[in-house]
Short mmCIF file of C-alpha atoms and ligand atoms in Angstrom, two decimals:
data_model
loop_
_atom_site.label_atom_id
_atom_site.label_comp_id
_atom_site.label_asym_id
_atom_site.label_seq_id
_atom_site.Cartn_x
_atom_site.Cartn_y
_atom_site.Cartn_z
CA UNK A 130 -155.94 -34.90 120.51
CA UNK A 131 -159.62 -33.91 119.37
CA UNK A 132 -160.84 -33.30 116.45
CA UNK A 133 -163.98 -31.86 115.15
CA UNK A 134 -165.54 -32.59 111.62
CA UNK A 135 -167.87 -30.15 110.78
CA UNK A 136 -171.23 -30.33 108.27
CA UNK A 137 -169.84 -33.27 106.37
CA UNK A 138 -172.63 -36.03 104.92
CA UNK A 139 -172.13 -38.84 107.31
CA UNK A 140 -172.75 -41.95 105.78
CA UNK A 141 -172.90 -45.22 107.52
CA UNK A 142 -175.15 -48.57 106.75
CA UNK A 143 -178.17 -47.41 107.89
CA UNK A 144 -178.15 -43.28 108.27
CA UNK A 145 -177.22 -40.82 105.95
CA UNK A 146 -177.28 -37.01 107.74
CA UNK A 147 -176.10 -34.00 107.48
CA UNK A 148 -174.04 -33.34 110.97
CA UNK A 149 -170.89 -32.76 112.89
CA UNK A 150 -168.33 -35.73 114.83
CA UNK A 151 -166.07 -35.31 117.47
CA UNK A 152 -163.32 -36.99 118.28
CA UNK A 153 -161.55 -37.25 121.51
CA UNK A 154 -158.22 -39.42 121.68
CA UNK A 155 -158.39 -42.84 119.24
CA UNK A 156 -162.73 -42.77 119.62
CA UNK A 157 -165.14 -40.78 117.95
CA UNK A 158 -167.12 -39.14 121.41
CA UNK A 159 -170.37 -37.20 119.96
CA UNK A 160 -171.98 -37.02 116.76
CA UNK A 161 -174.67 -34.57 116.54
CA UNK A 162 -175.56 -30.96 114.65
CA UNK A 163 -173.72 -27.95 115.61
CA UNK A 164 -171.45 -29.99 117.83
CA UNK A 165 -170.23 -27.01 120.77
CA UNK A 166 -167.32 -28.61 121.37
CA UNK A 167 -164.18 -27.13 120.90
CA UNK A 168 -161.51 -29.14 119.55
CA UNK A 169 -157.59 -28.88 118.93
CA UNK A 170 -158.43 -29.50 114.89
CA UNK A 171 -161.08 -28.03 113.21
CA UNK A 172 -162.13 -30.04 109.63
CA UNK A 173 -164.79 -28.40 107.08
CA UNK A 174 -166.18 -31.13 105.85
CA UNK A 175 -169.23 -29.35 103.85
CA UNK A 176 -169.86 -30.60 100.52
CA UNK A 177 -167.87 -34.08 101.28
CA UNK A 178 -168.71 -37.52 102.22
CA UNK A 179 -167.80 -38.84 105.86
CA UNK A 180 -167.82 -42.37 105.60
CA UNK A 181 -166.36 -45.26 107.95
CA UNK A 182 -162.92 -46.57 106.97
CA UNK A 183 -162.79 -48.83 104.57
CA UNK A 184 -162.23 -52.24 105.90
CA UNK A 185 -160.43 -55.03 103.08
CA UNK A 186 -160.42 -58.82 104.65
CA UNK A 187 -158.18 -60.29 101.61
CA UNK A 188 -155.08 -58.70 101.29
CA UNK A 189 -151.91 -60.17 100.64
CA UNK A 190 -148.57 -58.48 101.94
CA UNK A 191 -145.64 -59.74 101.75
CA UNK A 192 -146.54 -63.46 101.37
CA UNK A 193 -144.14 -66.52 99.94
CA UNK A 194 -146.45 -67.68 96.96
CA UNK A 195 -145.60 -69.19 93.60
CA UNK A 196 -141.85 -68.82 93.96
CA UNK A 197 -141.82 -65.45 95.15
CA UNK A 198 -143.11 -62.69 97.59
CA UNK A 199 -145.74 -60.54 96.81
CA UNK A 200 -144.43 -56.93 96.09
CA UNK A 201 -146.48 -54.79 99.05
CA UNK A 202 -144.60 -54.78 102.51
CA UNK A 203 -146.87 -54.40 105.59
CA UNK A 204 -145.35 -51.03 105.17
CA UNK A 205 -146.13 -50.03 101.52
CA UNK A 206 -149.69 -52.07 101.59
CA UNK A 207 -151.33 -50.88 104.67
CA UNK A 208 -149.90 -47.19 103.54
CA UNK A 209 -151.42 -47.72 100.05
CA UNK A 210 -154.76 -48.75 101.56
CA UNK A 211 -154.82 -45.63 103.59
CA UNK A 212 -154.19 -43.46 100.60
CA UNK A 213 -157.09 -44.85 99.07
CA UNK A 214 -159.69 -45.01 102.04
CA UNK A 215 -158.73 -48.55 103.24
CA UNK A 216 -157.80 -48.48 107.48
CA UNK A 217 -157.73 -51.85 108.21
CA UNK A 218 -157.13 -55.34 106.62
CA UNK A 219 -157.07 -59.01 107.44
CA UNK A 220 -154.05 -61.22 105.94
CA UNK A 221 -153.50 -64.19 105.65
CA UNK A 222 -151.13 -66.31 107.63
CA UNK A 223 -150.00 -69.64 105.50
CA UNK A 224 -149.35 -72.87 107.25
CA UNK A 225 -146.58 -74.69 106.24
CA UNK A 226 -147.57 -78.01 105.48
CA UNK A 227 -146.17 -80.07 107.90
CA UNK A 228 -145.44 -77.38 110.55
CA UNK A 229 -147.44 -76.68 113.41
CA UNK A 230 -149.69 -72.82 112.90
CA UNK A 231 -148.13 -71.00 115.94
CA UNK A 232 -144.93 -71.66 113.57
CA UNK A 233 -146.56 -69.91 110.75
CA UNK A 234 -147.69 -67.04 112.92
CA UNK A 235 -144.74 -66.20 114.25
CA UNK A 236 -143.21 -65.86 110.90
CA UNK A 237 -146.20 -63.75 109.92
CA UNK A 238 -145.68 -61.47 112.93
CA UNK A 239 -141.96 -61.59 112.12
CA UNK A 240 -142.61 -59.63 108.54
CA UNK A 241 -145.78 -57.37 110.48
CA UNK A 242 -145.04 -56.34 113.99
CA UNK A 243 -144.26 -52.64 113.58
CA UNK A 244 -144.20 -52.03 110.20
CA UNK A 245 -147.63 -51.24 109.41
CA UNK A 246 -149.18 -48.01 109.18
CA UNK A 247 -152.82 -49.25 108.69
CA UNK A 248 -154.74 -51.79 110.99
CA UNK A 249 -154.40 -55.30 110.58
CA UNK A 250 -155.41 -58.46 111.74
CA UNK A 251 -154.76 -62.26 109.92
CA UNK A 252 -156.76 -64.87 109.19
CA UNK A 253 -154.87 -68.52 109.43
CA UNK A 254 -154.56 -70.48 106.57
CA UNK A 255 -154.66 -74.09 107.41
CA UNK A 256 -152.96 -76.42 105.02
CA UNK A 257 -152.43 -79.44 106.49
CA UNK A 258 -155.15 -79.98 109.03
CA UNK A 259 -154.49 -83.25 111.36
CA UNK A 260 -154.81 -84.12 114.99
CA UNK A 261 -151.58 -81.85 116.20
CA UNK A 262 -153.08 -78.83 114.40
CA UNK A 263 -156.66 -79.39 115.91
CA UNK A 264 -154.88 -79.01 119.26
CA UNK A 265 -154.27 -75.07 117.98
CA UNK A 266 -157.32 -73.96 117.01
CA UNK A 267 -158.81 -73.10 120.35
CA UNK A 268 -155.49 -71.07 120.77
CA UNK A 269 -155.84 -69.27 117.66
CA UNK A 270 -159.18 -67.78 118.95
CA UNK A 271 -158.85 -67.46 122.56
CA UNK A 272 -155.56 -66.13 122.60
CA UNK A 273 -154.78 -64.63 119.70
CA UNK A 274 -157.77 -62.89 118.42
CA UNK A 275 -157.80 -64.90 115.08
CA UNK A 276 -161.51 -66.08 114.84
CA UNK A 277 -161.18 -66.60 110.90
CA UNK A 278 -159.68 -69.88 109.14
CA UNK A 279 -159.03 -69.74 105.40
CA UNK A 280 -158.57 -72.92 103.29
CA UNK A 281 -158.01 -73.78 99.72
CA UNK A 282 -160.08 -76.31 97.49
CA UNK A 283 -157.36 -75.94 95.06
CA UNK A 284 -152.89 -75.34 94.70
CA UNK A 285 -152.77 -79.06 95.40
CA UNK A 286 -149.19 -80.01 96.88
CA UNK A 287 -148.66 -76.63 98.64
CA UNK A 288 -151.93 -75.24 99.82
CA UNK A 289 -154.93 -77.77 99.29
CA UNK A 290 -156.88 -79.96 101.99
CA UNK A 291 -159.36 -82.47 101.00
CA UNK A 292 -162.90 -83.04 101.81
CA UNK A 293 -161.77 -85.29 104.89
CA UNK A 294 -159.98 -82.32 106.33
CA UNK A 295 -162.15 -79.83 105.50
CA UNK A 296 -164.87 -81.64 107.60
CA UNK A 297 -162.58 -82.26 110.57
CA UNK A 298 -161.32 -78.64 110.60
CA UNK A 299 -165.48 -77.15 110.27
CA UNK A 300 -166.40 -79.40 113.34
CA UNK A 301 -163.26 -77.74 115.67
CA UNK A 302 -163.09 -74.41 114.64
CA UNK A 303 -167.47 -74.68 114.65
CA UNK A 304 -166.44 -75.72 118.83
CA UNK A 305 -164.49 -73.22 119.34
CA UNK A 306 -166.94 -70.14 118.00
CA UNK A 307 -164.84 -69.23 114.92
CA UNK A 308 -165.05 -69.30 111.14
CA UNK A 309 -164.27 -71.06 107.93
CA UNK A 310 -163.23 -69.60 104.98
CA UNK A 311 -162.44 -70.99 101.88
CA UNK A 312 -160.80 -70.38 98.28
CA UNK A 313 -163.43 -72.46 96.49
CA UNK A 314 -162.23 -74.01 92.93
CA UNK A 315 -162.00 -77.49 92.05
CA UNK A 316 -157.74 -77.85 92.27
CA UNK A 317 -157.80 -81.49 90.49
CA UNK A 318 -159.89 -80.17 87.88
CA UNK A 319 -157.92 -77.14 87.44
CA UNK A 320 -154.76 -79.53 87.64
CA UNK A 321 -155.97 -81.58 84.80
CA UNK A 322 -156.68 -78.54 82.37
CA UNK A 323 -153.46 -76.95 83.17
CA UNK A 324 -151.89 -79.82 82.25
CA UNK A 325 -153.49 -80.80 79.36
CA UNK A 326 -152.97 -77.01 78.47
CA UNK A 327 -148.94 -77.27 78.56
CA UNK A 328 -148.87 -80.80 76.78
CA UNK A 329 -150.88 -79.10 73.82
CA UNK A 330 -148.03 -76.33 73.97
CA UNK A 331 -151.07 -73.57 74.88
CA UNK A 332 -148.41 -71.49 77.29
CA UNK A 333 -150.13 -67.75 76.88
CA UNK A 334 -151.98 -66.10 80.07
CA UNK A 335 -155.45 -67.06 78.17
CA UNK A 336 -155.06 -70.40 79.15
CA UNK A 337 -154.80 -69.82 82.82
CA UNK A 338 -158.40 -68.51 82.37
CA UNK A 339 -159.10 -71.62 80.15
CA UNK A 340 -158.02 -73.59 82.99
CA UNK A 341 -160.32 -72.38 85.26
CA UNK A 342 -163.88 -72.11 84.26
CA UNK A 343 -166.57 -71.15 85.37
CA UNK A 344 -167.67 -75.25 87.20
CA UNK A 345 -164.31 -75.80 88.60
CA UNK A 346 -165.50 -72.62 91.04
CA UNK A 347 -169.44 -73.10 91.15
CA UNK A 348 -168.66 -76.86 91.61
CA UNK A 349 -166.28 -76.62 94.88
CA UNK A 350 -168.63 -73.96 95.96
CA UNK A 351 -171.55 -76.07 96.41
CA UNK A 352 -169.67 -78.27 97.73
CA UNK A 353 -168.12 -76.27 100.38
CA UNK A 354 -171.67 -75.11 101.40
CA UNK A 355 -173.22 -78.94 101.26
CA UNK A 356 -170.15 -79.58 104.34
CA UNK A 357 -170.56 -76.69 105.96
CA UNK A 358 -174.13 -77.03 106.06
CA UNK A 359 -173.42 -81.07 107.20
CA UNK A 360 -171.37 -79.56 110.14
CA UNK A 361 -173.38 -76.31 110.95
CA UNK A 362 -170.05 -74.38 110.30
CA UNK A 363 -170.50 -70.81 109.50
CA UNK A 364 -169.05 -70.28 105.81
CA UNK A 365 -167.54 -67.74 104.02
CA UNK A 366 -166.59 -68.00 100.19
CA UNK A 367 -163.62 -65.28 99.40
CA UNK A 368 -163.14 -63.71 95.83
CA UNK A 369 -166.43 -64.99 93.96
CA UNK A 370 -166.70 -64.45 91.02
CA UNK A 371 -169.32 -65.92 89.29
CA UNK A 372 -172.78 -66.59 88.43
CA UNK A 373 -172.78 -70.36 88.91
CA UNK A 374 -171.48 -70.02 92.45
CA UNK A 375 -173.11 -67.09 93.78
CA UNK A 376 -176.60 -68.99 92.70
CA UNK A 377 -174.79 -72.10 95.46
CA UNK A 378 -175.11 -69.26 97.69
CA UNK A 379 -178.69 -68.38 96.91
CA UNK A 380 -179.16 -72.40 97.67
CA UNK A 381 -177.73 -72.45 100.94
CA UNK A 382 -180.19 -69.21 102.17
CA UNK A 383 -182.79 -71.10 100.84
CA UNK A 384 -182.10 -73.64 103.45
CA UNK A 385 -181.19 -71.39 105.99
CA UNK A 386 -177.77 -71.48 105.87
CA UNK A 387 -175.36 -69.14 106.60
CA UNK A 388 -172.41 -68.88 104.25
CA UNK A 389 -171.02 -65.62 103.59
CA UNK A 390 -170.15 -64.14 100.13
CA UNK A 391 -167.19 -61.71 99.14
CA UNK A 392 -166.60 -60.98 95.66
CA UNK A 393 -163.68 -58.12 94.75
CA UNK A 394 -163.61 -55.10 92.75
CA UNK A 395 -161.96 -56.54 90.25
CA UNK A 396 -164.39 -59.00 89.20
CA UNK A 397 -167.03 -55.92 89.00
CA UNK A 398 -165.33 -54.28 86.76
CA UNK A 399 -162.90 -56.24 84.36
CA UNK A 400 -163.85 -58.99 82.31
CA UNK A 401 -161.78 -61.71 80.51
CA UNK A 402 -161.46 -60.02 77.51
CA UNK A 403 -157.70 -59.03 79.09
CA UNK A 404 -156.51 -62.28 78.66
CA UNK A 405 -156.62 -61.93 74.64
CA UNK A 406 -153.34 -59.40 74.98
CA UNK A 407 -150.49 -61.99 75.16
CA UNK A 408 -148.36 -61.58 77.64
CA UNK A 409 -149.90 -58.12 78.88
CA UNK A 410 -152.52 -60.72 80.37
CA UNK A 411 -150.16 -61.82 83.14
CA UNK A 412 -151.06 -58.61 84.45
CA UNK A 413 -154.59 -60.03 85.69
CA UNK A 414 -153.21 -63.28 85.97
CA UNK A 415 -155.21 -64.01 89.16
CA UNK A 416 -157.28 -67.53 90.90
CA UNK A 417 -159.97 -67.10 89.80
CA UNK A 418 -159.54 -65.53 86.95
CA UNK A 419 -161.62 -62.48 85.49
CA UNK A 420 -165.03 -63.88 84.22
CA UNK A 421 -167.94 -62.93 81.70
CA UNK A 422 -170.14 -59.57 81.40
CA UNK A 423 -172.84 -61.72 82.54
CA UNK A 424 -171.11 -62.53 85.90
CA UNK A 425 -170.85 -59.05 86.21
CA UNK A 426 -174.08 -58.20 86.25
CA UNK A 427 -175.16 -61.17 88.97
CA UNK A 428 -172.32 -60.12 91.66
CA UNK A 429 -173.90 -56.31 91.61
CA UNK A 430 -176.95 -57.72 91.73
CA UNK A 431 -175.75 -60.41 94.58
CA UNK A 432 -174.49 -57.14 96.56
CA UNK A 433 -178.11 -55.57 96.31
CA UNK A 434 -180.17 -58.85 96.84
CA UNK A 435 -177.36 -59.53 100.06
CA UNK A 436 -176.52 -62.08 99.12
CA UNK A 437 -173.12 -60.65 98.49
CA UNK A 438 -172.37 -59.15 101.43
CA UNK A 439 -168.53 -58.09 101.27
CA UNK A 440 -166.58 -56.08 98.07
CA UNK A 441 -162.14 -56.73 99.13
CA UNK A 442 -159.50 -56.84 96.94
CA UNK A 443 -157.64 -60.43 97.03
CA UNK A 444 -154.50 -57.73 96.67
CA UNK A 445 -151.47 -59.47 96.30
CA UNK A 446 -149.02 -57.51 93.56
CA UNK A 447 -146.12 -58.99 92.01
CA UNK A 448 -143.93 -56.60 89.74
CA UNK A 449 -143.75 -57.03 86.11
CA UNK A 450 -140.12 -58.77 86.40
CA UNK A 451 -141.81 -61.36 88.84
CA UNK A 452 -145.10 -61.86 86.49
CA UNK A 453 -142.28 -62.60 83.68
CA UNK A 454 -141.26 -65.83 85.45
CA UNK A 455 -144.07 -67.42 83.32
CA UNK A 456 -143.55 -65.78 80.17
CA UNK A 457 -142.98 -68.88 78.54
CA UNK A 458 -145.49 -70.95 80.44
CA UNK A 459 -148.79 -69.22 82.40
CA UNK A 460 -148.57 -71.86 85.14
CA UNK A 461 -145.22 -70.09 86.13
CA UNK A 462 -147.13 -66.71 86.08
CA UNK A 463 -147.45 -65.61 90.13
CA UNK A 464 -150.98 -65.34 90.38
CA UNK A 465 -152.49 -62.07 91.66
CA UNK A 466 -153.05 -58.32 91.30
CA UNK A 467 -152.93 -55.13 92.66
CA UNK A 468 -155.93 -52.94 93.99
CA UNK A 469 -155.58 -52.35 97.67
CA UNK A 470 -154.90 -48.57 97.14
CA UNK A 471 -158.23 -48.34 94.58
CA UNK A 472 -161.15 -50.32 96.32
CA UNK A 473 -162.95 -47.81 97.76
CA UNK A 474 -162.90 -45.03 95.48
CA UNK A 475 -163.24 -47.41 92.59
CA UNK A 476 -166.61 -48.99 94.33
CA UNK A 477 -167.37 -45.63 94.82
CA UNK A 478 -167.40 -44.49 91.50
CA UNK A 479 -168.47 -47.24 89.63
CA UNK A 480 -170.69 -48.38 91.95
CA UNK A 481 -172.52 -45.34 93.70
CA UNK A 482 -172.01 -42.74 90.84
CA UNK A 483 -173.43 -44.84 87.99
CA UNK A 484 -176.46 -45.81 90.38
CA UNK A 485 -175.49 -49.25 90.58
CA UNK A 486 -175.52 -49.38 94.47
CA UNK A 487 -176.90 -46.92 97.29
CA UNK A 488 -174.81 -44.95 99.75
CA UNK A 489 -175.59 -46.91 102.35
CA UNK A 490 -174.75 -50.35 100.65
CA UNK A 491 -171.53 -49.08 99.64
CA UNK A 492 -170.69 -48.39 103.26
CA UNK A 493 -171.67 -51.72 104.31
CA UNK A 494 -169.70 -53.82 101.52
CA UNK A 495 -166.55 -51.58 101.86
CA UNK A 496 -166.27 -51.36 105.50
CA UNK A 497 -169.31 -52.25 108.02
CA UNK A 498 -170.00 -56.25 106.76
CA UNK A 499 -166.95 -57.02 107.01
CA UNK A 500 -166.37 -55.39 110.53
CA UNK A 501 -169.65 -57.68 111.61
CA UNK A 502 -168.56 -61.05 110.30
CA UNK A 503 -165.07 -61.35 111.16
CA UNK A 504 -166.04 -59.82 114.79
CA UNK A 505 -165.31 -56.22 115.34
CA UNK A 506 -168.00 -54.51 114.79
CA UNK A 507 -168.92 -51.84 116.65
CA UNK A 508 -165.43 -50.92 117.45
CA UNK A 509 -164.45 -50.95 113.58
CA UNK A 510 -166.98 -50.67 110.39
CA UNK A 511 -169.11 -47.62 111.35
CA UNK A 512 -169.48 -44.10 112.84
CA UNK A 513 -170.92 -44.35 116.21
CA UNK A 514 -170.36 -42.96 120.03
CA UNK A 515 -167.44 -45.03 121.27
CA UNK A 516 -166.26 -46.31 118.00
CA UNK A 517 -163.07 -46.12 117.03
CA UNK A 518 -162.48 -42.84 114.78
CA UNK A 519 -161.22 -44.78 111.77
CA UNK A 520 -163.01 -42.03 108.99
CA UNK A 521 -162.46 -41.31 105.72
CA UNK A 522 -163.58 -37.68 104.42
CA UNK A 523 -164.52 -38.11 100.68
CA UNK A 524 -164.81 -35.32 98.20
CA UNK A 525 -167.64 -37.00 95.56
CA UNK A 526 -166.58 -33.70 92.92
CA UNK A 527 -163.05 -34.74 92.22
CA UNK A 528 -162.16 -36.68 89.63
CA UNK A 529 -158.71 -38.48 88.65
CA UNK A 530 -157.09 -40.87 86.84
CA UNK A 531 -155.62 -44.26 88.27
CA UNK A 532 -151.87 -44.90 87.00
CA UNK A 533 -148.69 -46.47 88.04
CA UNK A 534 -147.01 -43.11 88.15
CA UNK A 535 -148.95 -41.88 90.79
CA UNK A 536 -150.25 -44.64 92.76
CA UNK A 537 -148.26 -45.87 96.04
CA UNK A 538 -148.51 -49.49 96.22
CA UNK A 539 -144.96 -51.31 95.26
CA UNK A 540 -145.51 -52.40 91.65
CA UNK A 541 -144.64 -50.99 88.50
CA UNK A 542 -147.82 -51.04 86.80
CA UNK A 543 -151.53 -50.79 87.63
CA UNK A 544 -154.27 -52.98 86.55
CA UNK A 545 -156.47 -49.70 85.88
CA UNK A 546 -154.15 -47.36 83.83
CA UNK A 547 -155.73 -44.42 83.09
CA UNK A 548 -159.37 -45.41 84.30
CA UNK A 549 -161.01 -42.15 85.22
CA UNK A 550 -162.80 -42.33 89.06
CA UNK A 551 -165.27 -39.55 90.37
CA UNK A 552 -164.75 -38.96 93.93
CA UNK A 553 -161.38 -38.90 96.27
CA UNK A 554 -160.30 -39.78 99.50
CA UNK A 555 -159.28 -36.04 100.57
CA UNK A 556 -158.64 -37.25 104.37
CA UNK A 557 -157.95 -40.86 106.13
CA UNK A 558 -158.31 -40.39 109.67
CA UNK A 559 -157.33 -43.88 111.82
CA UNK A 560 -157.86 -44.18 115.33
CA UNK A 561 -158.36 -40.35 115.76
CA UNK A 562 -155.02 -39.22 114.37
CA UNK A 563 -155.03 -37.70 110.62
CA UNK A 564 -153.07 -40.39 108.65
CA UNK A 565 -152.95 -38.99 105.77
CA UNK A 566 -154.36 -35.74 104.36
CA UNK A 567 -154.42 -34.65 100.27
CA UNK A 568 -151.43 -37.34 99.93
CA UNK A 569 -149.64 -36.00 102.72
CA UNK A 570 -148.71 -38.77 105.34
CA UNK A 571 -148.74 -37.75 108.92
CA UNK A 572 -148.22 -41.16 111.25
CA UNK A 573 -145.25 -42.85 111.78
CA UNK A 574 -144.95 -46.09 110.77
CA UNK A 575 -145.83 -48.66 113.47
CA UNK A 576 -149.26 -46.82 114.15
CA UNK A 577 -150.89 -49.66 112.78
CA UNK A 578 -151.98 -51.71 115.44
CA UNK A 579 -152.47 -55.74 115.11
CA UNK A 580 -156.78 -55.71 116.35
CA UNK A 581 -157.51 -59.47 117.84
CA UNK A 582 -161.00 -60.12 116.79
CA UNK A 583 -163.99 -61.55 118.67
CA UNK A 584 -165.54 -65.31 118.17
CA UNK A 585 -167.68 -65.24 115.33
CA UNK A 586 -171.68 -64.59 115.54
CA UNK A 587 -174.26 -64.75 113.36
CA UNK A 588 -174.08 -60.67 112.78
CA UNK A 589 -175.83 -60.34 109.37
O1 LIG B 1963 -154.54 -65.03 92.42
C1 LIG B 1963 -154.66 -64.93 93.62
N1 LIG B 1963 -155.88 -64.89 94.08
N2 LIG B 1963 -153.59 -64.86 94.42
C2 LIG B 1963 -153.56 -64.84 95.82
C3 LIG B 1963 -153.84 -66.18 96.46
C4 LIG B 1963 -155.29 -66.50 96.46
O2 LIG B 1963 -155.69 -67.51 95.90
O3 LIG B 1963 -156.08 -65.76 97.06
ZN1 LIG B 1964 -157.62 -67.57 96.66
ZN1 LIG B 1965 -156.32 -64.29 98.19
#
């Protein structure tokens, strides 16, 4: 199959021209104007945006948490994302505690293998790191393409490792050329206020954001960067959210140190103020919660300074019957929310449209960043001779309204009902077939492919 997308305004990182790309089979083969080529499809892409697929690296499908499963299948999530722009995303595997990773895995590929319709890849979430699970790591990156390994500073008991851990895990996975990652809050901390929350009979969704302020995240955040930078590990800090960590950040460059920053859409745009509607609140029941204005303001500023370098999701849905398991008590509440379908044209519109960011930064926080640091760039993240053709065709003059009556990810309400966005994903084109055109799907399921990723370099 070849395609042939004519007079659209490519966008990638660094260019921003007026020109033609062909595509031959899954690659994109010439880029150029007034292409000669003759090709099988023809696109008009005058007057639209031709951008690289959107790439999320925290996504949530399917995954045991809190009592439940998140709502999105690898079939309804990775279909949602293309909808919206999104052709790949990295999971994340959870260890048991306990069990050995390759254990984990294979459940994980259990749920995935051939039900996605978007790219995928994981990253491994180790939860109990200890001289049997040091033994895997090599594994994980050699032979499985998973370069990336997530931990959690907090959700003591089920998820959490301690400094001791956290140290031993940095110095193997540092060997063996891959990643840390890390959900950074301070879990006793968060533990104790939770508590001492429930004991004063405070039970409404506001108090899982008075649990968690803003030094139970900028605390483990520094201290995730002071051991990384003890070990040399390269860092990466998912979902930030806020002012006091993102200036840990700014600390660690000043030394030289490379952690990484993601923040999500959602903690652009919504602020705590939700948690004042009772229960309605659950519905951006999330860890971290939704901050201030004022942290606002720093993460678009982090994004244009670089030192936030990545804009995801942290998408992980639960229906409103599964967000009422903690009606009577927010700790019950599964924590998460839906956005996987919105990322991209949400960061376009609030982001590019109202000036806040350029065209080119938008391309590199919603696709090309993350393609560099988790190690698949060139192949993914940008529009390029021998790339694959993962491309999105925007049309920046249509607007529409975000609701749960017309969105396609598996929950029954969305976190941005009625929000109005300028600019829509008209065409998602992944691996050089059309996936979906003006809400039409055209690949089977199973066309998503599982991509093993490179060892980790120093990319940006
Ligand atoms: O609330 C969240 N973020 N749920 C998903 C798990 C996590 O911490 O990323
Ligand atoms: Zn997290
Ligand atoms: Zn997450």
């Amino acid at each position: 199959m070849s395609i042939l997308i004519k007079n659209g305004r490519v966008v990638t990182a660094s260019e921003d021209a007026i020109a033609d790309v062909y595509i031959e089979g899954e690659k994109i083969a010439a880029i150029g104007k007034n292409l000669p080529m003759k090709a099988e499809r023809e696109i008009d892409a005058n007057g639209k945006f031709v951008f690289p697929g959107g790439i999320d690296p925290h996504v949530h499908l399917d995954m045991p948490f809190m009592g439940t499963f998140s709502s999105d299948s690898y079939e309804t999530g990775t279909l949602a994302a293309l909808h919206g722009g999104t052709t790949m995303v990295i999971d994340f595997i959870l260890q048991t505690q306990g069990k050995p990773l390759r254990h984990a895995l294979e459940a994980w590929q259990g749920r995935s293998n051939g039900n996605c319709f978007g790219d995928y890849s994981f990253h491994m979430a180790v939860t109990d790191f200890n001289d049997d699970t040091k033994k895997e790591i090599e594994e994980m990156v050699e032979k499985e393409g998973i370069v990336s390994f997530k931990t959690f500073m907090a959700y003591k008991g089920a998820l959490m490792i301690d400094d001791r851990q956290m140290v031993g895990l940095m110095n193997e996975v540092k060997r063996c050329g891959g990643m840390v990652t890390v959900h950074a809050t301070n879990g006793d901390l968060i533990d104790f206020l939770v508590a001492k929350h429930r004991s004063e009979g405070k039970l409404s969704p506001l108090y899982h954001y008075l649990s968690q302020p803003e030094i139970t995240e900028s605390e483990a955040t520094g201290r995730f960067a002071d051991l990384a930078y003890q070990t040399g590990a390269i860092g990466y800090v998912v979902h930030m959210t806020c002012e006091g960590a993102l200036n840990h950040i700014r600390d660690a460059a000043k030394r030289n140190q490379k952690v990484y920053a993601e923040t999500c859409i959602q903690y652009l745009l919504l602020d705590a103020s939700l948690y004042e509607k009772d229960f309605d609140g659950a519905k951006w029941v999330m860890s971290p919660p939704l901050r201030q204005k004022k942290d606002q303001e720093t993460l678009w500023a982090g994004i244009n300074q670089g030192s936030v370098q990545v804009v995801a999701t942290d998408h992980c849905p639960f229906k409103w019957e599964q967000k009422k398991m903690g009606e009577k008590d927010f700790s019950k509440i599964p924590n998460g929310h839906p956005a996987i379908e919105h990322r991209v044209e949400l960061l376009f519109s609030e982001g590019v449209v109202k000036n806040r960011i350029s065209l080119n930064k938008f391309v590199e926080v919603a696709s090309t960043n993350a393609a560099k640091i988790f190690g698949m760039f060139p192949a993914k993240g940008t529009i390029a001779v021998g790339s694959d053709a993962d491309i999105i065709i925007l049309d920046p003059e249509v607007k529409h309204k975000l609701s749960a009556k017309t969105h396609h990810m598996n929950v029954d309400y969305s976190s941005y009902e009625g929000w109005e966005v300028t600019g829509k994903t008209k065409m998602t084109i992944l691996r050089g077939k059309v996936a979906v055109e003006d809400g039409k799907v055209h690949i089977p399921k199973g066309y998503g492919k599982f991509i093993k990723r490179n060892k980790v370099k120093q990319h940006i």
